[in-house]
Coordinates of C-alpha atoms in Angstrom, one line a residue:
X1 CA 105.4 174.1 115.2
X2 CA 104.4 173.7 111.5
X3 CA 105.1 169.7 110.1
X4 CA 107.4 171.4 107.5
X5 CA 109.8 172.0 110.7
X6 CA 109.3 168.7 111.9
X7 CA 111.6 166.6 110.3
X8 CA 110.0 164.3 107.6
X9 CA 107.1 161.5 107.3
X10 CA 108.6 159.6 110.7
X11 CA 108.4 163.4 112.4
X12 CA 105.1 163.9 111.4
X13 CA 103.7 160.5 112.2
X14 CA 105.3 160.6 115.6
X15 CA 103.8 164.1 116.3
X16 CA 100.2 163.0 115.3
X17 CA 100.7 159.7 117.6
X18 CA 101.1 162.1 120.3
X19 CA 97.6 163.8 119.6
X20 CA 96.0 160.6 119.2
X21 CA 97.2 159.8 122.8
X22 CA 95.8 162.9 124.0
X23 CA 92.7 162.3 122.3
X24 CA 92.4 158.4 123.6
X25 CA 92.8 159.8 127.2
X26 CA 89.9 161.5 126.6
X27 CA 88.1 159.4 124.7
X28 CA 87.3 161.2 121.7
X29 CA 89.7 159.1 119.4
X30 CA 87.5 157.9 116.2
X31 CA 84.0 158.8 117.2
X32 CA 81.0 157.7 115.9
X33 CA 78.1 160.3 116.7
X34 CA 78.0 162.5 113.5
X35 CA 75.8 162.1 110.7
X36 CA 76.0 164.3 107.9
X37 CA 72.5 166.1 106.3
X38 CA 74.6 167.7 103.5
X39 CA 77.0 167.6 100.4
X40 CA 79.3 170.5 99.5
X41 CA 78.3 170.2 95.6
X42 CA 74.5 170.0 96.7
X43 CA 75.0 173.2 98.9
X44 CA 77.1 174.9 96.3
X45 CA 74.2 174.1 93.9
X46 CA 71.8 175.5 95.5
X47 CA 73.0 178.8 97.2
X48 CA 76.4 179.7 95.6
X49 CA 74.0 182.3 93.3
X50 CA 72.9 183.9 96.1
X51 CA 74.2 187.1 97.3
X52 CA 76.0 187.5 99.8
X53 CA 72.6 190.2 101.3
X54 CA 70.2 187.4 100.6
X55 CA 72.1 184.5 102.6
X56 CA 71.9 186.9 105.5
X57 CA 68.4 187.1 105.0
X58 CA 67.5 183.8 104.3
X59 CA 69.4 182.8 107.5
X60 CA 70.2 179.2 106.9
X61 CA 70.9 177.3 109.5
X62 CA 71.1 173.9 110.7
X63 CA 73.6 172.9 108.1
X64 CA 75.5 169.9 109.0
X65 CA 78.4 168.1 106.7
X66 CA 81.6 165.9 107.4
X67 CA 84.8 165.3 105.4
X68 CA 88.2 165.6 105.4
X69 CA 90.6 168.8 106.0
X70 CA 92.5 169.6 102.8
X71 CA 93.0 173.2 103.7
X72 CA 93.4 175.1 107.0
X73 CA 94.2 179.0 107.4
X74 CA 94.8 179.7 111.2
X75 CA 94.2 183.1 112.3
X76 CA 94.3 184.7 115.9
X77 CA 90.4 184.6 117.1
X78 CA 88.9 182.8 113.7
X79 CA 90.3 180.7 111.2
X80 CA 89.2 179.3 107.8
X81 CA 89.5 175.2 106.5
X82 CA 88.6 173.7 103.4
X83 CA 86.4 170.1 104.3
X84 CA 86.4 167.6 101.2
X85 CA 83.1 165.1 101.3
X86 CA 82.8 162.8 98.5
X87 CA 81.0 165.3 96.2
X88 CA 83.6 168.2 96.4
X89 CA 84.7 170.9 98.3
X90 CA 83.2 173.8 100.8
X91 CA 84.9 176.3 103.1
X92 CA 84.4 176.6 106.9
X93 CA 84.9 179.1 109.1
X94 CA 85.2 179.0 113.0
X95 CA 86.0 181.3 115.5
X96 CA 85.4 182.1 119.4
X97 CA 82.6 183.8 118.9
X98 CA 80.5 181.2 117.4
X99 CA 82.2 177.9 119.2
X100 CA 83.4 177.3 122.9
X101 CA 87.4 179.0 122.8
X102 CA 88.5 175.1 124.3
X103 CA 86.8 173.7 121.2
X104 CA 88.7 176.6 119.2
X105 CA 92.0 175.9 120.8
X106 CA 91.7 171.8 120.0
X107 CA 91.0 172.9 116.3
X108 CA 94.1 175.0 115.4
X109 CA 96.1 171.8 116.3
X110 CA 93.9 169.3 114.1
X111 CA 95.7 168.3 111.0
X112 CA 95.5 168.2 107.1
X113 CA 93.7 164.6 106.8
X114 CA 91.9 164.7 109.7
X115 CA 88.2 164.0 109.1
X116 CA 85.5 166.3 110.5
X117 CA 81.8 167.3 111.2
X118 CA 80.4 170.3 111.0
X119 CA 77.3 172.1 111.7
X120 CA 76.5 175.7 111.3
X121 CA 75.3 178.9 109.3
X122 CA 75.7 179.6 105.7
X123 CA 77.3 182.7 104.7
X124 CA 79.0 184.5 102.1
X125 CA 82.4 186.0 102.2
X126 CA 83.7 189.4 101.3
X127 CA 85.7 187.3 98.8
X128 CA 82.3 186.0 97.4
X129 CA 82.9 182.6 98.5
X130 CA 79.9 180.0 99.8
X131 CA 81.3 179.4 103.2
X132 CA 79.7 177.5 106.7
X133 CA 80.1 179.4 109.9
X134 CA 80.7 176.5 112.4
X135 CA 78.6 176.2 115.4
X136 CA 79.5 172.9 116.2
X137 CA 83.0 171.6 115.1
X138 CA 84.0 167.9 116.0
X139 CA 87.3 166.0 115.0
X140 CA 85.9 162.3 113.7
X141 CA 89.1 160.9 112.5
X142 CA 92.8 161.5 113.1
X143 CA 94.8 161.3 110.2
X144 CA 98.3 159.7 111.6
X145 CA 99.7 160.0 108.2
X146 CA 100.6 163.1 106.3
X147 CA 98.2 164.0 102.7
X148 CA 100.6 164.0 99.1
X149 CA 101.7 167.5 99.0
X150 CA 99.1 170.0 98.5
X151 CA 101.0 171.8 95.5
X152 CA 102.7 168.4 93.8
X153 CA 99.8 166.0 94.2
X154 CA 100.2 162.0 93.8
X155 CA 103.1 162.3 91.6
X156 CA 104.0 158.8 91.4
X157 CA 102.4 156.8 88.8
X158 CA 103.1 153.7 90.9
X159 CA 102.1 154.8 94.5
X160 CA 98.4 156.0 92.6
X161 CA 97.6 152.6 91.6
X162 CA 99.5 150.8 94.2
X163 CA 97.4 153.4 96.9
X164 CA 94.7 154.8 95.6
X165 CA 92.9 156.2 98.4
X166 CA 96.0 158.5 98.9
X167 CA 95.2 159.1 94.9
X168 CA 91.2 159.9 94.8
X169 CA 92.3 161.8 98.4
X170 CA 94.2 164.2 96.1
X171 CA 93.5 164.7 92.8
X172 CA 89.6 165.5 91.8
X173 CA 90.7 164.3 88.1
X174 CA 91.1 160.7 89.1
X175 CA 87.6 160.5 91.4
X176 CA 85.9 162.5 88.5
X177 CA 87.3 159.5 86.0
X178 CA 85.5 156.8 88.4
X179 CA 82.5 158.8 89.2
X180 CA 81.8 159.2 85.1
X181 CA 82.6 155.2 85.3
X182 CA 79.8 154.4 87.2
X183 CA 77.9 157.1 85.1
X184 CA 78.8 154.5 81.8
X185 CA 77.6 151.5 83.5
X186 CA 74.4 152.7 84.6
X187 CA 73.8 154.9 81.1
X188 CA 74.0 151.1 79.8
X189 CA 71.9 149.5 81.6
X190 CA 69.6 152.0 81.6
X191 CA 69.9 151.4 77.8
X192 CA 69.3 147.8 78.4
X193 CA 66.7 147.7 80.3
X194 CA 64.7 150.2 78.4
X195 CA 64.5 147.7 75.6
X196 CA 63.4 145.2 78.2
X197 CA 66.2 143.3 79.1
X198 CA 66.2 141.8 82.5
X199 CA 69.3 141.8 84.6
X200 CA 70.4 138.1 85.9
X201 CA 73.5 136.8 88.1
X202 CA 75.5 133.8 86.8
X203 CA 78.5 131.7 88.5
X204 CA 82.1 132.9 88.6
X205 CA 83.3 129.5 89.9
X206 CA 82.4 126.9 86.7
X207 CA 83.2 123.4 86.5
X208 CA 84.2 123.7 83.1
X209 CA 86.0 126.7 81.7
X210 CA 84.2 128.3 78.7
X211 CA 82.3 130.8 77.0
X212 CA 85.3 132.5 75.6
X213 CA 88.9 131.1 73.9
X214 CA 91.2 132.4 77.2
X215 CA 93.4 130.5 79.8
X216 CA 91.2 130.3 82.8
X217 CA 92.5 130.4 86.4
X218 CA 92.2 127.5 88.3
X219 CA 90.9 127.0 92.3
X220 CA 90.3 123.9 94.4
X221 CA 87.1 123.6 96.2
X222 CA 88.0 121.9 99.1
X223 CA 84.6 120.0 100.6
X224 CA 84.1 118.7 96.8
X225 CA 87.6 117.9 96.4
X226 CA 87.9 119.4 92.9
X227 CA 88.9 121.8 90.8
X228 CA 86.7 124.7 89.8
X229 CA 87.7 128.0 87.6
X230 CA 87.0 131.7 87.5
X231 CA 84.8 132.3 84.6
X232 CA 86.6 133.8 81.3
X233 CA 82.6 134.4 80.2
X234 CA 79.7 134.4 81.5
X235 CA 77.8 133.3 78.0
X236 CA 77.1 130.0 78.3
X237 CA 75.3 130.4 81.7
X238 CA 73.4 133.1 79.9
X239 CA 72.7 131.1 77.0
X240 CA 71.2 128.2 79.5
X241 CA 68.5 131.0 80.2
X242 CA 67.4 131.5 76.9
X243 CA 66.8 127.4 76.2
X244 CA 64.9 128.1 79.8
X245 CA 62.8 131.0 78.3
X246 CA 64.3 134.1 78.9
X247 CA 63.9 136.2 75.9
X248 CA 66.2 139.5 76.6
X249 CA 68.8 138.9 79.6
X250 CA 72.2 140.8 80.0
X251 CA 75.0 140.6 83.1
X252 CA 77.7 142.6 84.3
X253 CA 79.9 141.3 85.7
X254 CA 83.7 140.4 86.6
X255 CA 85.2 137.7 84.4
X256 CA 88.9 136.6 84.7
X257 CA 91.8 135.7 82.1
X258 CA 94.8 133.9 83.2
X259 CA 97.0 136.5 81.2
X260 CA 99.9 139.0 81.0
X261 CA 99.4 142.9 82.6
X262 CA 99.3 145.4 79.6
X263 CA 97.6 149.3 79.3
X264 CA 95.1 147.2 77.6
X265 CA 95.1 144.3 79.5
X266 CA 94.0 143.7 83.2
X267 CA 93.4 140.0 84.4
X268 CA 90.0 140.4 86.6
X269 CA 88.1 142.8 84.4
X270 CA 84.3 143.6 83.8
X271 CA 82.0 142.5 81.2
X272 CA 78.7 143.8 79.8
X273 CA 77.1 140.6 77.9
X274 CA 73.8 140.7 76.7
X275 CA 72.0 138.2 75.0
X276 CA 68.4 138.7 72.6
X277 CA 66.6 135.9 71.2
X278 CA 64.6 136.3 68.0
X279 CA 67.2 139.9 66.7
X280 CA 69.4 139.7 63.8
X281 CA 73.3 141.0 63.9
X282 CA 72.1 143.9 62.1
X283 CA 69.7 144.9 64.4
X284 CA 72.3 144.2 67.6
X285 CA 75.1 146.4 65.6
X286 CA 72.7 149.2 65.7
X287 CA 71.6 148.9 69.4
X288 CA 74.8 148.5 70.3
X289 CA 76.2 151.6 68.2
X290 CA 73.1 153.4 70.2
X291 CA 74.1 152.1 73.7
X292 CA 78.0 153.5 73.3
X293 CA 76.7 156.4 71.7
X294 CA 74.2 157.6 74.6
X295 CA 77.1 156.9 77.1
X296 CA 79.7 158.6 75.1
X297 CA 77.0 162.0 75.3
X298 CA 75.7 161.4 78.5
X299 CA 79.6 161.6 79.8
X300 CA 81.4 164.1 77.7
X301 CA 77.8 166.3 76.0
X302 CA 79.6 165.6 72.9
X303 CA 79.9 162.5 70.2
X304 CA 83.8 163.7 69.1
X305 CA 86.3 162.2 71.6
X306 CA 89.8 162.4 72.4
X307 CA 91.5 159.0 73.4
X308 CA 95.1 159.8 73.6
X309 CA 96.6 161.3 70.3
X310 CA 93.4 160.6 68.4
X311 CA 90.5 162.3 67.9
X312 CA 87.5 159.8 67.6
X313 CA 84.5 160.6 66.0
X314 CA 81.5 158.2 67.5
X315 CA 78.6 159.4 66.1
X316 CA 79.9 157.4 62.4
X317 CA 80.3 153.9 63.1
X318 CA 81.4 152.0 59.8
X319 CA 81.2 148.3 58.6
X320 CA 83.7 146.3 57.0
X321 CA 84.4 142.6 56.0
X322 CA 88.1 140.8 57.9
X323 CA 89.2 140.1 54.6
X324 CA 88.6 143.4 52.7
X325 CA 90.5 144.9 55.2
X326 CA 93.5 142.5 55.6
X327 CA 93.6 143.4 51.8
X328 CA 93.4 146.8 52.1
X329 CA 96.5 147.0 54.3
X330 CA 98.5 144.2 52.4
X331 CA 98.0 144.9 48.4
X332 CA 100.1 142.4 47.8
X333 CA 97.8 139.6 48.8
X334 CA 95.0 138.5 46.8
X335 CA 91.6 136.7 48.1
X336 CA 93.2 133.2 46.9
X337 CA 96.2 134.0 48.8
X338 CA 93.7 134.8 51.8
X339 CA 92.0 131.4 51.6
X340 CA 94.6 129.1 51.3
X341 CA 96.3 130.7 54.3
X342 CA 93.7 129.1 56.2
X343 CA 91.0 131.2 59.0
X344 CA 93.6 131.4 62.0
X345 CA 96.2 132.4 60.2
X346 CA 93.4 135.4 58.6
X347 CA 92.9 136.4 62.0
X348 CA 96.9 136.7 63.0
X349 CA 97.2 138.8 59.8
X350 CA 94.5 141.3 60.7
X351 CA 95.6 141.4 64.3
X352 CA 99.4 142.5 62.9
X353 CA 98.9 144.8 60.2
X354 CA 94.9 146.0 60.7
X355 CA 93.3 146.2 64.3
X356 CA 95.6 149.1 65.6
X357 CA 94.4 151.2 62.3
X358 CA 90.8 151.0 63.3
X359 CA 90.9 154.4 65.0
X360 CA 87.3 155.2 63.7
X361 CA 84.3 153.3 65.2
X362 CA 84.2 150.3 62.7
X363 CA 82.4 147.0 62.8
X364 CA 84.9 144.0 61.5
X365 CA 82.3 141.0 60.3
X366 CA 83.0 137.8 58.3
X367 CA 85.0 136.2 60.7
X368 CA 85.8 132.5 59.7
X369 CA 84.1 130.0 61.6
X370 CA 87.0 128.1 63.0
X371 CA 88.0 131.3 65.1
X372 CA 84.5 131.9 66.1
X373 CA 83.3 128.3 68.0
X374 CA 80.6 129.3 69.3
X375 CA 79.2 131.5 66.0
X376 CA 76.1 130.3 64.1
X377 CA 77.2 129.9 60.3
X378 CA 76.1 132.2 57.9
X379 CA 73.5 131.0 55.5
X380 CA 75.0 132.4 52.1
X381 CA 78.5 131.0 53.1
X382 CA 79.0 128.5 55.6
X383 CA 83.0 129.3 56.2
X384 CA 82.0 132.4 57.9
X385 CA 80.6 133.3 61.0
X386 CA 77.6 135.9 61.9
X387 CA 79.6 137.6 64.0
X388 CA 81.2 141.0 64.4
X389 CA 83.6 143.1 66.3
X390 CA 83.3 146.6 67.6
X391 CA 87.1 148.4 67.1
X392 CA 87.6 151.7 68.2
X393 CA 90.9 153.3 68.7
X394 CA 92.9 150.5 67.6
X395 CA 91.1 148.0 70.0
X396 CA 88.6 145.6 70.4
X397 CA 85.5 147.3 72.2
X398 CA 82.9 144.7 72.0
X399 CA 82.4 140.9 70.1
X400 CA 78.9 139.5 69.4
X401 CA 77.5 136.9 66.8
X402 CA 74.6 135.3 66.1
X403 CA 74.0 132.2 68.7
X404 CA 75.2 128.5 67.8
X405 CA 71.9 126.8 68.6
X406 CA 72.5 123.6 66.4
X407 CA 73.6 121.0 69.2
X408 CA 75.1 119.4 66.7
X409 CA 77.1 121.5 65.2
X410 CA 78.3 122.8 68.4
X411 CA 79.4 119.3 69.5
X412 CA 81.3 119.1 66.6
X413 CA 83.4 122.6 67.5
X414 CA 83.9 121.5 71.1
X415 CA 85.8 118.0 69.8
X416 CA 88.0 121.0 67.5
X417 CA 88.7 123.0 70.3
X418 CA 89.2 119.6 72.4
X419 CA 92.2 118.8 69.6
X420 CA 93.7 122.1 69.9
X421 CA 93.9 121.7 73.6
X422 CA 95.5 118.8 73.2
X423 CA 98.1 120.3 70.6
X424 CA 99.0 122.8 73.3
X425 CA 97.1 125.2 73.0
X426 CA 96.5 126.6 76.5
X427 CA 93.4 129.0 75.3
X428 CA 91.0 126.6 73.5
X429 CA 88.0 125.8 75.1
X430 CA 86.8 122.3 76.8
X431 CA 84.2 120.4 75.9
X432 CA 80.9 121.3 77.6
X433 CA 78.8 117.9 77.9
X434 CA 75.5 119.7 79.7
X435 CA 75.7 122.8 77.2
X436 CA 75.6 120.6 74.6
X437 CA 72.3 119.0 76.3
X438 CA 70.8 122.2 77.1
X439 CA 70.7 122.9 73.0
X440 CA 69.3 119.7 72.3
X441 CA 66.3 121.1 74.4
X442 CA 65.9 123.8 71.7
X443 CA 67.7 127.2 72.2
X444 CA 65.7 130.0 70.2
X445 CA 67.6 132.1 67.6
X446 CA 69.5 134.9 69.2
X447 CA 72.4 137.2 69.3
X448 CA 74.7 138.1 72.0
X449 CA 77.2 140.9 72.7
X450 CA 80.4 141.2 75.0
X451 CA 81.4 144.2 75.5
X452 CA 84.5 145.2 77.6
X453 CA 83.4 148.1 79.9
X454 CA 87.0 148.9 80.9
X455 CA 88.1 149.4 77.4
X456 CA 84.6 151.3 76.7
X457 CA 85.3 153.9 79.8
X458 CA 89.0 154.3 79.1
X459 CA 87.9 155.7 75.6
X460 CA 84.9 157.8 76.8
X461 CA 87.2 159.5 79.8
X462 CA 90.2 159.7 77.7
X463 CA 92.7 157.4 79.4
X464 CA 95.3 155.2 77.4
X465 CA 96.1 152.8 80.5
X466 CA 93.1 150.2 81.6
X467 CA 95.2 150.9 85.3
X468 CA 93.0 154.8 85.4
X469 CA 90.1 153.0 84.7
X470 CA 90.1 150.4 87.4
X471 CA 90.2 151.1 91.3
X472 CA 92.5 148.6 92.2
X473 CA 94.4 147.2 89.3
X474 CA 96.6 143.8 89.9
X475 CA 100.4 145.3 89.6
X476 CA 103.5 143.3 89.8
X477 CA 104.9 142.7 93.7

């Protein structure tokens, strides 16, 4: 009896039970005695140019692979599957002649889902197709639970990130989006560490929250009886290692925001930050132009991308000044009219009416100093920061600036943030007493980039919702 005549999910769960029964009794429920030589993209690689003559020739044998059953044509005395490993997807055939008929007979009632090993022959089809001619056929894994329709998929925007599994079980798009995300993060920090940066680990439980103007999330550590919070940042950590002497030092890791759920917002998210004593911004802006760049090519052989409706064109990045472009999108503003408003009030203005018109790879700089607290001044005018952000697409891609290192100074913006907090506002940072030591032991000159890999992959595989880019994104209950 085919599932489709067995009466919905609570049918086909309760036939599958039944088999798992069978198979407890005789102990071959969930083996363990298979490993796997091959991949079905390796294989494919490497003999689907043969011909179909020359296979036969070659006689390759000994092929062994495991994966899951997403196909299965049942025939009289041979039948054909389709077995999905991690890498793709390769066709199997078995028959009586080539395994023992009870072996056969256990097969034709093993179900879509079910996970598999398989050794055998390789062979060719009359069809043309790469295809293993089992020898040895073994069921790993009963599947209890029925695959997403083979013709529909994962439908269900929900159930994908609510399940995923079920979603990366069924649609090649959505592994292919995760597989080119781990392609990003290792294009840059291969990047990175070509330029001699060394990779370092720094806390994600932190006294004091920092690093960063976000509302942390608080835990309790219970055998020190205090309070402790998930990092918003890992720079000042990093910082600390450049007073200690290390010259070039990045980290990627997850950092936390106590924040709504957006397409553009997730609250655990990953960070690249990267810190370089002795640069200048102008230098960083152009390594850092490079590092997206390389990743952008590496993924997509191509520097024109699509992110949504727009088409973005990365191999032109552009600079610009805050102000020159708050007063390019409101001409009826002057540059008196911009300074009395006052730098907070700046930064509102270009978040309304400017950031979601950056769709071309631009550089923002001249941020004032009071949004930027930990920003070295620039020399020419001390209102301003050295800093920058990356926009693409209408949002923020990466933030870096040259390093506070006057202890000082840096005191000073700590006691600002300090009042703000106390005003009510939930974001500003604390004061940091042993940062503030660790500067008075001299911190060299240096410049440091954050940049948000989630946002940075969403643009280079084309998705509009930080939810495609992330495995398991936090949804509402």
């Amino acid at each position: 009896m085919s599932e489709e005549n067995i009466g919905g999910e609570e049918g086909i769960i309760e036939e599958r039970r039944k088999k798992l029964e069978l198979l407890r009794e005789k102990n071959q429920a969930y083996l363990n005695d298979f490993f796997k030589e091959h991949y079905a993209a390796n294989l494919s690689s490497e003999f689907a140019s043969f011909s179909k003559e020359e296979l036969e020739e070659k006689n390759i044998t000994g092929i062994s692979i495991a994966g899951r059953v997403v196909l299965k044509r049942v025939m009289g005395n041979a039948s054909f599957a389709t077995v999905r490993d991690s890498s793709g997807d390769i066709q199997i055939y078995i028959s009586k002649n080539t395994v023992d008929q009870d072996i056969y007979e256990d097969f034709k009632t093993w179900d879509l889902g079910d996970i598999i090993g398989v050794e055998g022959k390789l062979f060719k089809t009359r069809t043309d197709e790469l295809t293993i001619e089992a020898s040895k056929i073994v069921l790993l894994t009963k599947s209890i639970r029925p695959m997403p329709d083979k013709f529909k998929g994962l439908a269900d925007i929900e159930t994908r990130y609510r399940q995923r599994y079920l979603d990366l079980m069924s649609n090649e798009e959505s592994k292919k989006v995760f597989m080119d995300r781990t392609k990003v993060v290792e294009s840059m920090r291969t990047s990175l560490k070509d330029r001699d940066f060394i990779e370092v680990e720094t806390p994600m439980m932190h006294p004091i929250p920092g690093g960063a103007v976000a509302r942390p999330f608080i835990t309790k550590h219970n055998a020190l009886d205090r309070d402790l919070f998930l990092r918003i940042a890992p720079e000042l950590y990093l910082k600390r290692l450049l007073v200690g002497g290390f010259e070039r030092v990045f980290e990627i890791n997850r950092s936390f925001r106590n924040e709504g759920l957006s397409t553009k917002h997730n609250p655990e998210f990953t960070m690249l930050e990267y810190y370089e004593a002795y640069s200048s911004l102008d230098r960083t802006i152009s390594f850092t132009e490079d590092m997206i760049k390389k990743a952008a090519e590496e993924i997509n052989n191509s520097l024109q991308l699509q992110w949504g409706e727009d088409s973005i064109d990365v191999s032109k990045f552009r600079k610009a000044s805050l102000s020159d472009l708050v007063l390019e999108e409101n001409s009826k503003l002057t540059e008196s009219d911009l300074k009395e408003m006052g730098g907070k009030k700046l930064l509102e203005l270009f978040e309304e009416t400017v950031e979601g018109k950056l769709i071309q790879p631009t550089f923002v700089i001249g941020y004032p100093v009071e949004v930027s607290p930990l920003s070295r001044r620039n020399n020419e005018n001390p209102d301003i920061a050295d800093r920058f952000e990356l926009f693409i697409g209408g949002k923020e891609i990466a933030n870096g600036f040259c390093e506070l290192n006057d202890p000082d100074d840096q005191a000073e913006r700590f006691k600002d943030q300090v009042k703000a907090k106390d005003a009510g506002d939930k974001e500003a940072m604390a004061y940091d007493e042993d940062y503030v030591i660790a500067l008075e032991h001299g911190m060299p000159p240096a410049v440091g980039v954050g940049i948000g890999i989630d946002r940075l992959v969403m643009l280079i595989t084309n998705q509009t919702s930080i939810r495609d880019v992330l495995l398991f994104p936090q949804m509402k209950s």
